[in-house]
Tab-separated table of C-alpha atoms and ligand atoms in Angstrom:
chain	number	residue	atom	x	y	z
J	230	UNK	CA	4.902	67.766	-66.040
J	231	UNK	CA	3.571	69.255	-69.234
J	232	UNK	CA	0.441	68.335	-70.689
J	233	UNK	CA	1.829	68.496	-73.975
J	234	UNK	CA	4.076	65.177	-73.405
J	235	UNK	CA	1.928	63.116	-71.923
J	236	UNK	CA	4.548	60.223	-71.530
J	237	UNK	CA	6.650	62.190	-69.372
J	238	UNK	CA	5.020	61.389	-65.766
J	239	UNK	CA	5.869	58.105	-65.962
J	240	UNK	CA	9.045	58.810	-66.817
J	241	UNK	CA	9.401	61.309	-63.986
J	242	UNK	CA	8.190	58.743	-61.329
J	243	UNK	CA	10.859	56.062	-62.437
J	244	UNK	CA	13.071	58.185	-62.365
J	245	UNK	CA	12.746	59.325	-59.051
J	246	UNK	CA	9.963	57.257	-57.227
J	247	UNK	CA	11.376	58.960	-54.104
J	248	UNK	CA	10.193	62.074	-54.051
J	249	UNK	CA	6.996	61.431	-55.384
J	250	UNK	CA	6.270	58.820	-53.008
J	251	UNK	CA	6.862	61.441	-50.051
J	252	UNK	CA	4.798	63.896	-52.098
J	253	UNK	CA	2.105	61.544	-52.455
J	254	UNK	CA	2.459	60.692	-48.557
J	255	UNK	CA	2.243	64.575	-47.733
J	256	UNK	CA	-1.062	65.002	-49.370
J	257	UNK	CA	-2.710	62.076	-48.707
J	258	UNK	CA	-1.676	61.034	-45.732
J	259	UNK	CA	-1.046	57.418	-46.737
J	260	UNK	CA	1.572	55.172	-45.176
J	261	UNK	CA	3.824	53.870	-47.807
J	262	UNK	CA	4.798	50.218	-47.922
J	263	UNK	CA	7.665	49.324	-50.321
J	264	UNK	CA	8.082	45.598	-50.798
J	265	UNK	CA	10.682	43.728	-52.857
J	266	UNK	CA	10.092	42.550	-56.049
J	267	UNK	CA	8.504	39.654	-57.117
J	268	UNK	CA	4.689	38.460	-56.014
J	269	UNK	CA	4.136	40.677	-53.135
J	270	UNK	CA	0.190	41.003	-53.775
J	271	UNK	CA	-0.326	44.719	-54.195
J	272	UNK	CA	-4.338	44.307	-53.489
J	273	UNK	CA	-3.554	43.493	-49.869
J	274	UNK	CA	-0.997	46.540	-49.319
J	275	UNK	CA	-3.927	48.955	-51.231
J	276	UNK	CA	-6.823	47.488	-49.525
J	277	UNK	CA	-4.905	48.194	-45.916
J	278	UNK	CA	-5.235	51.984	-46.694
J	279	UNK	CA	-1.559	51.964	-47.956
J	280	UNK	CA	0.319	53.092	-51.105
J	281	UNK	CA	2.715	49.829	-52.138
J	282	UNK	CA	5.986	50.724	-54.006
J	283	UNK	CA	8.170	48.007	-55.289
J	284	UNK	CA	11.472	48.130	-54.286
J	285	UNK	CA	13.875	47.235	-56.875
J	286	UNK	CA	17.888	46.877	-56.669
J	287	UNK	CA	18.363	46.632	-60.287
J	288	UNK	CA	20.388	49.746	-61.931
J	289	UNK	CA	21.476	51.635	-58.483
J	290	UNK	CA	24.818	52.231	-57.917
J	291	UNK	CA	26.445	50.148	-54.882
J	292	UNK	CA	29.069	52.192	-52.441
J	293	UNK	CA	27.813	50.513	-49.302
J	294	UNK	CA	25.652	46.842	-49.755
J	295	UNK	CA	28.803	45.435	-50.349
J	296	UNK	CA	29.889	45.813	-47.152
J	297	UNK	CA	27.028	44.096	-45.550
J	298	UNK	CA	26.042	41.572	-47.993
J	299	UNK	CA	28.061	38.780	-49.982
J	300	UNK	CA	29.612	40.543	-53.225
J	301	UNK	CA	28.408	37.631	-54.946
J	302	UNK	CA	24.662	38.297	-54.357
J	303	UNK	CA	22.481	39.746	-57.661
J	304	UNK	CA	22.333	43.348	-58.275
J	305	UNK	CA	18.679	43.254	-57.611
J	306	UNK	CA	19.187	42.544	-53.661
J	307	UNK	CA	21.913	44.444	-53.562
J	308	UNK	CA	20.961	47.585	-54.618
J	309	UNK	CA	17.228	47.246	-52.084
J	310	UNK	CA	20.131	47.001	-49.734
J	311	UNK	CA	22.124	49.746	-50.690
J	312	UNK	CA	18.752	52.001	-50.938
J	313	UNK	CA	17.477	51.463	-47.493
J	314	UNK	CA	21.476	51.847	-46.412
J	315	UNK	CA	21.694	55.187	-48.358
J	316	UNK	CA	18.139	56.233	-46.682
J	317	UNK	CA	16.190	56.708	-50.166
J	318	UNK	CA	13.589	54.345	-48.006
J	319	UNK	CA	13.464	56.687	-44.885
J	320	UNK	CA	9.714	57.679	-45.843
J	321	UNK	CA	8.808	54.109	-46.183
J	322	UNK	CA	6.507	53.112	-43.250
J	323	UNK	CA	7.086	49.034	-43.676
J	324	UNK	CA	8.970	46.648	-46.331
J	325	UNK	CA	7.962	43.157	-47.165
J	326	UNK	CA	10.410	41.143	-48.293
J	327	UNK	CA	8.923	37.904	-50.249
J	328	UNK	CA	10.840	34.612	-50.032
J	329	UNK	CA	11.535	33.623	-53.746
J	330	UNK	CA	15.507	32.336	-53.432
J	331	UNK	CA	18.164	31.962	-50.672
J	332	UNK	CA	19.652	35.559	-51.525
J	333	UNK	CA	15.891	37.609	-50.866
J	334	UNK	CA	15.286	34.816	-47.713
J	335	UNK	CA	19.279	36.054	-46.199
J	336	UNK	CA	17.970	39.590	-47.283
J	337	UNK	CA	15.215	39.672	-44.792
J	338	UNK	CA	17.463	38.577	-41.912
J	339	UNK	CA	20.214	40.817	-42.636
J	340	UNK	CA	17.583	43.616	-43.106
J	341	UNK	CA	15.869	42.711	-39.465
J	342	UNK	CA	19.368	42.879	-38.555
J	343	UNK	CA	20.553	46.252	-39.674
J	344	UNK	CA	17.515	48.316	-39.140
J	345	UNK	CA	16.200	47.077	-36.060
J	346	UNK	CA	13.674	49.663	-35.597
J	347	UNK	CA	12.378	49.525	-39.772
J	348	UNK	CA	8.939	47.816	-40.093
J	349	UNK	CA	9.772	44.600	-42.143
J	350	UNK	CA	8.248	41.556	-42.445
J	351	UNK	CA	8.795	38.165	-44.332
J	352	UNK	CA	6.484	36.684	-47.259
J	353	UNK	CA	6.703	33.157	-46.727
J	354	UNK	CA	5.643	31.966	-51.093
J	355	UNK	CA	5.608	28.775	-50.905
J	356	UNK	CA	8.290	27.271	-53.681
J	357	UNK	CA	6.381	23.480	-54.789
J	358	UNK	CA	3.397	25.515	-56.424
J	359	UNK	CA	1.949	22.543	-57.811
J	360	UNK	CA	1.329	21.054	-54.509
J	361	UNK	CA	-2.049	20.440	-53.296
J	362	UNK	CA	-1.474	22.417	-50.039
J	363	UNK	CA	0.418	25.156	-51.323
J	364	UNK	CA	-2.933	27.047	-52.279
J	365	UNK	CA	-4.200	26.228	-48.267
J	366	UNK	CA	-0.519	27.378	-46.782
J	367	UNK	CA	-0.613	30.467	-49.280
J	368	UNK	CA	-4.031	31.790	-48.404
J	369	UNK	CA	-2.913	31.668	-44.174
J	370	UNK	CA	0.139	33.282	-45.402
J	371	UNK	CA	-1.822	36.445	-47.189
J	372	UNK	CA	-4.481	36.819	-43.869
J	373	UNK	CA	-0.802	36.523	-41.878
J	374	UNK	CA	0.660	39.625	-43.861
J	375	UNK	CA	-3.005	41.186	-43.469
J	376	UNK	CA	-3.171	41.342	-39.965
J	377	UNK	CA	0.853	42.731	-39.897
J	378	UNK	CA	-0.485	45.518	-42.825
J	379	UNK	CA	-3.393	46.497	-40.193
J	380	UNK	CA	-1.267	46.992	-37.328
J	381	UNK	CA	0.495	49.580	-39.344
J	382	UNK	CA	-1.824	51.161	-40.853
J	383	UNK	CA	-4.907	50.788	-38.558
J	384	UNK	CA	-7.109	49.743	-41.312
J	385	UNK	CA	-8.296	46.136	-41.121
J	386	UNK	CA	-8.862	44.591	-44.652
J	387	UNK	CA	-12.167	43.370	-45.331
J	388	UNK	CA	-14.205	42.207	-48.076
J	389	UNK	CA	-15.410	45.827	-49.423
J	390	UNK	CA	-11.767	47.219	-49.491
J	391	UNK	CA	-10.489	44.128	-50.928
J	392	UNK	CA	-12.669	44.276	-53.735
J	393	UNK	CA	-12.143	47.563	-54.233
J	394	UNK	CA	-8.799	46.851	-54.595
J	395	UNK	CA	-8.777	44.133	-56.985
J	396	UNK	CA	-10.842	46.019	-59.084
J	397	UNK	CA	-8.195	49.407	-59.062
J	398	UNK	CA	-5.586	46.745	-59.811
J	399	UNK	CA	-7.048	44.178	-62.794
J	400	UNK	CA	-8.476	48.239	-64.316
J	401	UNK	CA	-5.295	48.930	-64.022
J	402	UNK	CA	-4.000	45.769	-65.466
J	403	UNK	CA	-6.300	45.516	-68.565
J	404	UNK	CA	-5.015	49.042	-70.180
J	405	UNK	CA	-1.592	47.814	-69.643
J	406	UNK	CA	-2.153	45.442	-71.460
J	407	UNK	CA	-3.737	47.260	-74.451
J	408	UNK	CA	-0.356	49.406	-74.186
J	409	UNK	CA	1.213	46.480	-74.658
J	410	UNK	CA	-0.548	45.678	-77.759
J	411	UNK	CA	-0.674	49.268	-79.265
J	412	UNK	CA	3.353	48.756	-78.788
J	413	UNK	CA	3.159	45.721	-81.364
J	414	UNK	CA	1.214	47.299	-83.967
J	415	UNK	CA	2.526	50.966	-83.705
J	416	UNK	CA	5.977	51.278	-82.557
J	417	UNK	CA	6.724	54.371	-83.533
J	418	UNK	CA	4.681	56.119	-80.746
J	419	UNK	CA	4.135	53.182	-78.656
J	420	UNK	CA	7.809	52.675	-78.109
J	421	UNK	CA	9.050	49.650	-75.806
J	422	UNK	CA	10.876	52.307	-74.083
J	423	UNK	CA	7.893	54.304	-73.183
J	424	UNK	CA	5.512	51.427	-73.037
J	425	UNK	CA	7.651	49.363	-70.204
J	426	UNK	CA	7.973	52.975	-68.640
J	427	UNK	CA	4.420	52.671	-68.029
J	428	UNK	CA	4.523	49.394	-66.749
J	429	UNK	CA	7.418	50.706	-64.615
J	430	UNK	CA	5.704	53.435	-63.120
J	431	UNK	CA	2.577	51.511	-62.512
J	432	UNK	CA	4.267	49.682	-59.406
J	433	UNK	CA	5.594	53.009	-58.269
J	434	UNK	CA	2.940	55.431	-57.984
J	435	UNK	CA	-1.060	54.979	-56.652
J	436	UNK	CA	-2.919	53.228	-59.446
J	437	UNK	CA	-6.002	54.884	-59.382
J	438	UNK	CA	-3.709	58.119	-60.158
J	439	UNK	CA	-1.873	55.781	-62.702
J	440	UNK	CA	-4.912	54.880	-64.629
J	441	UNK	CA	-5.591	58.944	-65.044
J	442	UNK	CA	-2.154	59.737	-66.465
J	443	UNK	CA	-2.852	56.693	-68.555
J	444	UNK	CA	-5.746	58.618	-70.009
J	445	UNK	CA	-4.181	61.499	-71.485
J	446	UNK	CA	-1.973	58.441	-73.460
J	447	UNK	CA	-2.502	58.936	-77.496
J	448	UNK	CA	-5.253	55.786	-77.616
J	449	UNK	CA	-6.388	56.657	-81.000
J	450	UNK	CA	-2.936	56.626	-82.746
J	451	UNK	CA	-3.010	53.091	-84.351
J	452	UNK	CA	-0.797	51.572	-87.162
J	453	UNK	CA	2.964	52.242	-88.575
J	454	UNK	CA	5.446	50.530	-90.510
J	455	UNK	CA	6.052	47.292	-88.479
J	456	UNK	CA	8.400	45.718	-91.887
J	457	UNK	CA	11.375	44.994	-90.745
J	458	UNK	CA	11.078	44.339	-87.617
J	459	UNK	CA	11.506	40.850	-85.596
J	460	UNK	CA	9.621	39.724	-83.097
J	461	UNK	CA	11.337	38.963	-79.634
J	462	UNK	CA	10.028	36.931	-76.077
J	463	UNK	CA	12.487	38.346	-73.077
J	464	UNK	CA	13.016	36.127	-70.189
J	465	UNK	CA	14.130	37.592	-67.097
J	466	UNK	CA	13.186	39.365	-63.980
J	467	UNK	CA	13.420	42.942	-64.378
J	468	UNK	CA	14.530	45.258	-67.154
J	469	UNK	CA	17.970	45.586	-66.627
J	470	UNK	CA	19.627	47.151	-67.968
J	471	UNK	CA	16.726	49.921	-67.880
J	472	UNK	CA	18.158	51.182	-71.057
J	473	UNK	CA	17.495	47.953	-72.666
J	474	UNK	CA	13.760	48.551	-74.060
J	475	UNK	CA	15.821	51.845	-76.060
J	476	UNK	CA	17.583	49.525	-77.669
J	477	UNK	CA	15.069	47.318	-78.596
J	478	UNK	CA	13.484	50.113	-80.105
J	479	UNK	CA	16.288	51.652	-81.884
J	480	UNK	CA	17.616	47.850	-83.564
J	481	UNK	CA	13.200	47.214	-84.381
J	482	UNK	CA	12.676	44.682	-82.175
J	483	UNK	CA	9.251	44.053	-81.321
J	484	UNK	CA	8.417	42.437	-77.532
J	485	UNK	CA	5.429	39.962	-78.485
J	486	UNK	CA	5.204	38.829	-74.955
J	487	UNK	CA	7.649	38.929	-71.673
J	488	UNK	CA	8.684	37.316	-68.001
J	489	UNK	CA	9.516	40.313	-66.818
J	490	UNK	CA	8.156	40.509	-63.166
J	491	UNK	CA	7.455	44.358	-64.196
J	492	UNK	CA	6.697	43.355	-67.526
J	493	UNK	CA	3.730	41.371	-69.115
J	494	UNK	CA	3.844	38.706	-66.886
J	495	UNK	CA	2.429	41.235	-63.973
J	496	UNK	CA	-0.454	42.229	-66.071
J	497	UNK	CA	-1.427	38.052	-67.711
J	498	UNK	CA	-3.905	37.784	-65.206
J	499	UNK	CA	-6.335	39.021	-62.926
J	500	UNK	CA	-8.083	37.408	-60.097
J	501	UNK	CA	-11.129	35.925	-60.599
J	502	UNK	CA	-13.754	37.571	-58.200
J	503	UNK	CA	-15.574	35.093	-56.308
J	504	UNK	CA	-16.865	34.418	-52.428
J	505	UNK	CA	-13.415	34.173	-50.833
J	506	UNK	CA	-11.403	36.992	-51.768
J	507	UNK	CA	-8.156	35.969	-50.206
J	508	UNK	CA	-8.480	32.611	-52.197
J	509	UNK	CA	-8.395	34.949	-55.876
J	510	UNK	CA	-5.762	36.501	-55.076
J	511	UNK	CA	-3.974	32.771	-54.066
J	512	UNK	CA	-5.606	31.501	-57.513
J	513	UNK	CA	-3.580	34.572	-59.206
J	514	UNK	CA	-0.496	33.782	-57.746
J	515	UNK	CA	-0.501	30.214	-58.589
J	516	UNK	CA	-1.578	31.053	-62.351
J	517	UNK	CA	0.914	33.329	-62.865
J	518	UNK	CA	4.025	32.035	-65.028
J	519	UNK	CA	6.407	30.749	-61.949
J	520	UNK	CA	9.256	33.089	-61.169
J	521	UNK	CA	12.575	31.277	-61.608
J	522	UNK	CA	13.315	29.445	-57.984
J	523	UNK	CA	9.879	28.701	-57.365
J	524	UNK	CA	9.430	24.606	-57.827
J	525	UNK	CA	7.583	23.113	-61.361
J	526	UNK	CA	8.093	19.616	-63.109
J	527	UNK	CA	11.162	20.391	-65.255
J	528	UNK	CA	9.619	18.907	-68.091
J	529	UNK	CA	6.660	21.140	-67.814
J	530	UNK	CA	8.610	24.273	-67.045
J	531	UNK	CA	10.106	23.617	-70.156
J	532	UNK	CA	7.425	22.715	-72.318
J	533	UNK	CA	5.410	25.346	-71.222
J	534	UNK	CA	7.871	27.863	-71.634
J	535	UNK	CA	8.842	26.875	-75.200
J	536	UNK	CA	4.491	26.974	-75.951
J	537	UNK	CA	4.075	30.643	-74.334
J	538	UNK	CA	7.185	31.717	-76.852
J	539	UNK	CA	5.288	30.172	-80.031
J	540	UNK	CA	1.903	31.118	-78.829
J	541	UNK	CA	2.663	34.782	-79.369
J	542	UNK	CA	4.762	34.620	-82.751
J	543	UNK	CA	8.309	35.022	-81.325
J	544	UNK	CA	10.687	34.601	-83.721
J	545	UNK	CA	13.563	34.447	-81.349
J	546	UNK	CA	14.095	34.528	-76.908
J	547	UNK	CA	16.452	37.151	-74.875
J	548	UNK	CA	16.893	35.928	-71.806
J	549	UNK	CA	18.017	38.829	-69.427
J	550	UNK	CA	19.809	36.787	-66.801
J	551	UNK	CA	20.665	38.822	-63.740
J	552	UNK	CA	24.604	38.128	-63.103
J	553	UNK	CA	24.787	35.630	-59.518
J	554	UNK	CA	21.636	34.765	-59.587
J	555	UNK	CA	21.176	30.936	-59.226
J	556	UNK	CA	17.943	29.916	-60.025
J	557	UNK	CA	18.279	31.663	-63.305
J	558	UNK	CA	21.374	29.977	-64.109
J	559	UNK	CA	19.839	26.675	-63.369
J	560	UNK	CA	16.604	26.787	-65.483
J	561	UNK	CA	18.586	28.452	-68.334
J	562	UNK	CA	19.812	25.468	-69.909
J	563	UNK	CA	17.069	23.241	-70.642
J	564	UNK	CA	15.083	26.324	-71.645
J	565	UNK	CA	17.332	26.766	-74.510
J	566	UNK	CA	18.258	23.648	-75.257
J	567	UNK	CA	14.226	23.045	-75.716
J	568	UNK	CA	14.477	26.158	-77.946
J	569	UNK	CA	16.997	24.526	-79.905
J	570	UNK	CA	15.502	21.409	-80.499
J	571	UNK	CA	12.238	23.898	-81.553
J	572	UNK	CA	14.945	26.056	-84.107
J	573	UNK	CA	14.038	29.034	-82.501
J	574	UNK	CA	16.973	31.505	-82.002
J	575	UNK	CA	17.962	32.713	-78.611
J	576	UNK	CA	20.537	34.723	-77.125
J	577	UNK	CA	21.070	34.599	-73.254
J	578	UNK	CA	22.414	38.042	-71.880
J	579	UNK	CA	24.015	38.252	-68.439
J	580	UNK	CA	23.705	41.870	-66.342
J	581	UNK	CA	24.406	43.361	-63.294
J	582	UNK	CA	24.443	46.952	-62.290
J	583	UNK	CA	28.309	46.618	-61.303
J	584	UNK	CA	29.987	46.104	-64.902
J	585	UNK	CA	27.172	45.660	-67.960
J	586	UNK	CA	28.652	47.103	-70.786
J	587	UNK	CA	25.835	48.650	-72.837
J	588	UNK	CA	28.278	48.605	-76.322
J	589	UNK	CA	28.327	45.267	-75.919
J	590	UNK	CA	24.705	44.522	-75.777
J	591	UNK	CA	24.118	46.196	-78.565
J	592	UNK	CA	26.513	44.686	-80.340
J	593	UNK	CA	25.164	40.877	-79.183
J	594	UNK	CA	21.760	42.311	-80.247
J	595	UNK	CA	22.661	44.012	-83.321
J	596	UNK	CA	24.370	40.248	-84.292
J	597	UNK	CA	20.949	38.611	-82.942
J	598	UNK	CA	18.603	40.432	-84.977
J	599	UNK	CA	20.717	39.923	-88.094
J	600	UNK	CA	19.984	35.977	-87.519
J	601	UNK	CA	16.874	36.873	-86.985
J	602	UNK	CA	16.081	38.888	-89.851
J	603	UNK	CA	16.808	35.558	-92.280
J	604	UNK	CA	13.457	34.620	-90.783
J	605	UNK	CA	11.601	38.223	-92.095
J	606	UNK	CA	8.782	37.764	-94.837
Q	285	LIG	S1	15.927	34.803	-57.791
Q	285	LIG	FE1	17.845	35.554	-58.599
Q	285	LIG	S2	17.479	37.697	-59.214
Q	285	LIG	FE2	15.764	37.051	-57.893
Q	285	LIG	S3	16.432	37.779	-55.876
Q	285	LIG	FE3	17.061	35.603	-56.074
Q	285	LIG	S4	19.184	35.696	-56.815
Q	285	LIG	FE4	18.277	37.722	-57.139
């Protein structure tokens, strides 16, 4: 780490969240839960005494999940798999595995199944989230995760560390989200590619120590020329390929807003503090926009995805569409057929760590922003 780069600790910790995380354990002791992505709430694992790292399969290369799970499951399963198989999780002390699809619920069987004597336990999310008992079931289901958190790490959560907690994680949210701003109005230095390294690195490292590195972060630097770029809304769950913010950077297209589980979706919103503390974090859950899988009126999953895209100024979508994965496949349509009927551009991408060619991305990008670029003042 120099201190004359101060971007490069983030990029250090993506790049190899693995031996930090056992450095971190060394020194302070900490057990380390990993937990699959999405909408695991990190407040719970951090208020237990832990360290949470988020586990995801995106990018790794697969010699030996493919034995053990379906070939045609997404790369982001997959490659959790092939991490725990290759022991990169060894120094993990628990994984939670969150129940978003059929693939991440077949995950956490075949995981119990493996590696009988690894800590890991189920998040039951519920899928209707508009139902009036989902917010009931959800809040059980967090005090249920609590009490299996506390038996690992010996710390029981109450309201003081909770708080604490929530207050580490929406500090930690807020400058994210000024990053992500700064990133719109100067991308020269506030690149997508280091900007979603931050984001990255947040779920990867403690954020208290996060919110540090974040300091030394050029705040002050603050316009650029922003001419000829378009602005672009990414749908997806997680940047992949990684190398896909570089490109968005080198072709000047500017993310005005994201779906991104790791993205700006994570950082939209905090939980509102109030008496019941379990019952914010539920609150946050439900408000958050609804990972693919989970159950929302179509028509309302549609409409409301076509307002967030306008409300920020997009002038065209990228959907980043993880290869086999179903739930993605079946919103997809409408969304751009709503997008259609709205005449704003998209282009759906499909990836997957076994076979994305990067030349071709570009080259579907390169073609998108020239459509879009009919639409610059
Ligand atoms: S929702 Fe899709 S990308 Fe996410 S775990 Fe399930 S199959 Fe994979």
């Amino acid at each position: 780490m120099t201190k004359s780069d101060p971007w490069l600790p983030f990029d250090e910790i993506n790049q190899d969240p693995w031996s930090k995380i056992i450095a971190v354990k060394r020194t302070s002791g900490k057990k380390i839960i990993g937990h699959v992505l999405p909408d695991v709430p990190e407040e719970l694992i951090y208020a237990a005494g832990a360290i949470p790292l988020a586990l995801a399969g995106a990018g790794i290369t697969i010699s030996l999940a493919q034995a053990q799970i379906p070939t045609y499951s997404c790369s982001h399963a997959m490659g959790a798999l092939e991490l725990q198989l290759k022991g990169a999780l060894d120094s993990l002390d628990g994984v939670i595995i969150p129940y978003v699809c059929d693939t991440t619920r077949n995950l956490y069987h075949l995981w119990r199944q493996l590696f009988p004597n690894v800590a890991c336990e189920f998040l039951r999310l519920p899928k209707k989230l508009g139902d009036p008992d989902a917010k009931l079931y959800l809040g059980e289901e967090y005090l249920r995760i609590s009490k299996w958190l506390t038996g690992i790490t010996g710390q029981e959560i109450n309201k003081d560390s909770l708080k604490a907690s929530i207050s580490v994680y929406s500090k930690s949210r807020d400058q994210l989200k000024l990053a992500y701003l700064k990133m719109q109005s100067s991308p020269s230095t506030w690149s997508a590619q280091r900007v979603i390294s931050l984001f990255e690195s947040s779920f990867r490292f403690p954020r208290e120590e996060h919110l540090i590195l974040m300091n030394n972060l050029p705040w002050d630097v603050d316009g650029g020329d922003t001419s000829d770029r378009a602005k672009i809304y990414v749908r997806g769950k997680v940047w992949d390929p990684p190398e896909i913010t570089k490109l968005f950077d080198e072709l000047g297209l500017t993310l005005v807003g994201d779906e991104i589980v790791t993205g700006f979706r994570s950082v939209m919103v905090n939980p509102i503090v109030n008496g019941d503390l379990f019952q914010s974090l539920v609150d946050r859950h439900m408000s958050t926009i609804p990972y693919t899988g989970y159950y929302v009126d179509p028509r309302k999953l549609v409409e409301d995805f076509v307002e967030r895209t306008r409300s920020c100024g997009a002038q065209g979508v990228v959907f980043l569409n993880p290869k086999f994965c179903e739930a993605a496949a079946f919103d997809t349509p409408d969304m751009v057929n709503a997008l259609k009927k709205n005449n704003i551009p998209n282009l759906v991408l499909e990836t997957s760590s076994r076979g994305t060619s990067m030349s071709q991305i570009r080259l579907r990008l390169e073609a998108f922003k020239e459509i879009l670029a009919d639409d610059l003042p």
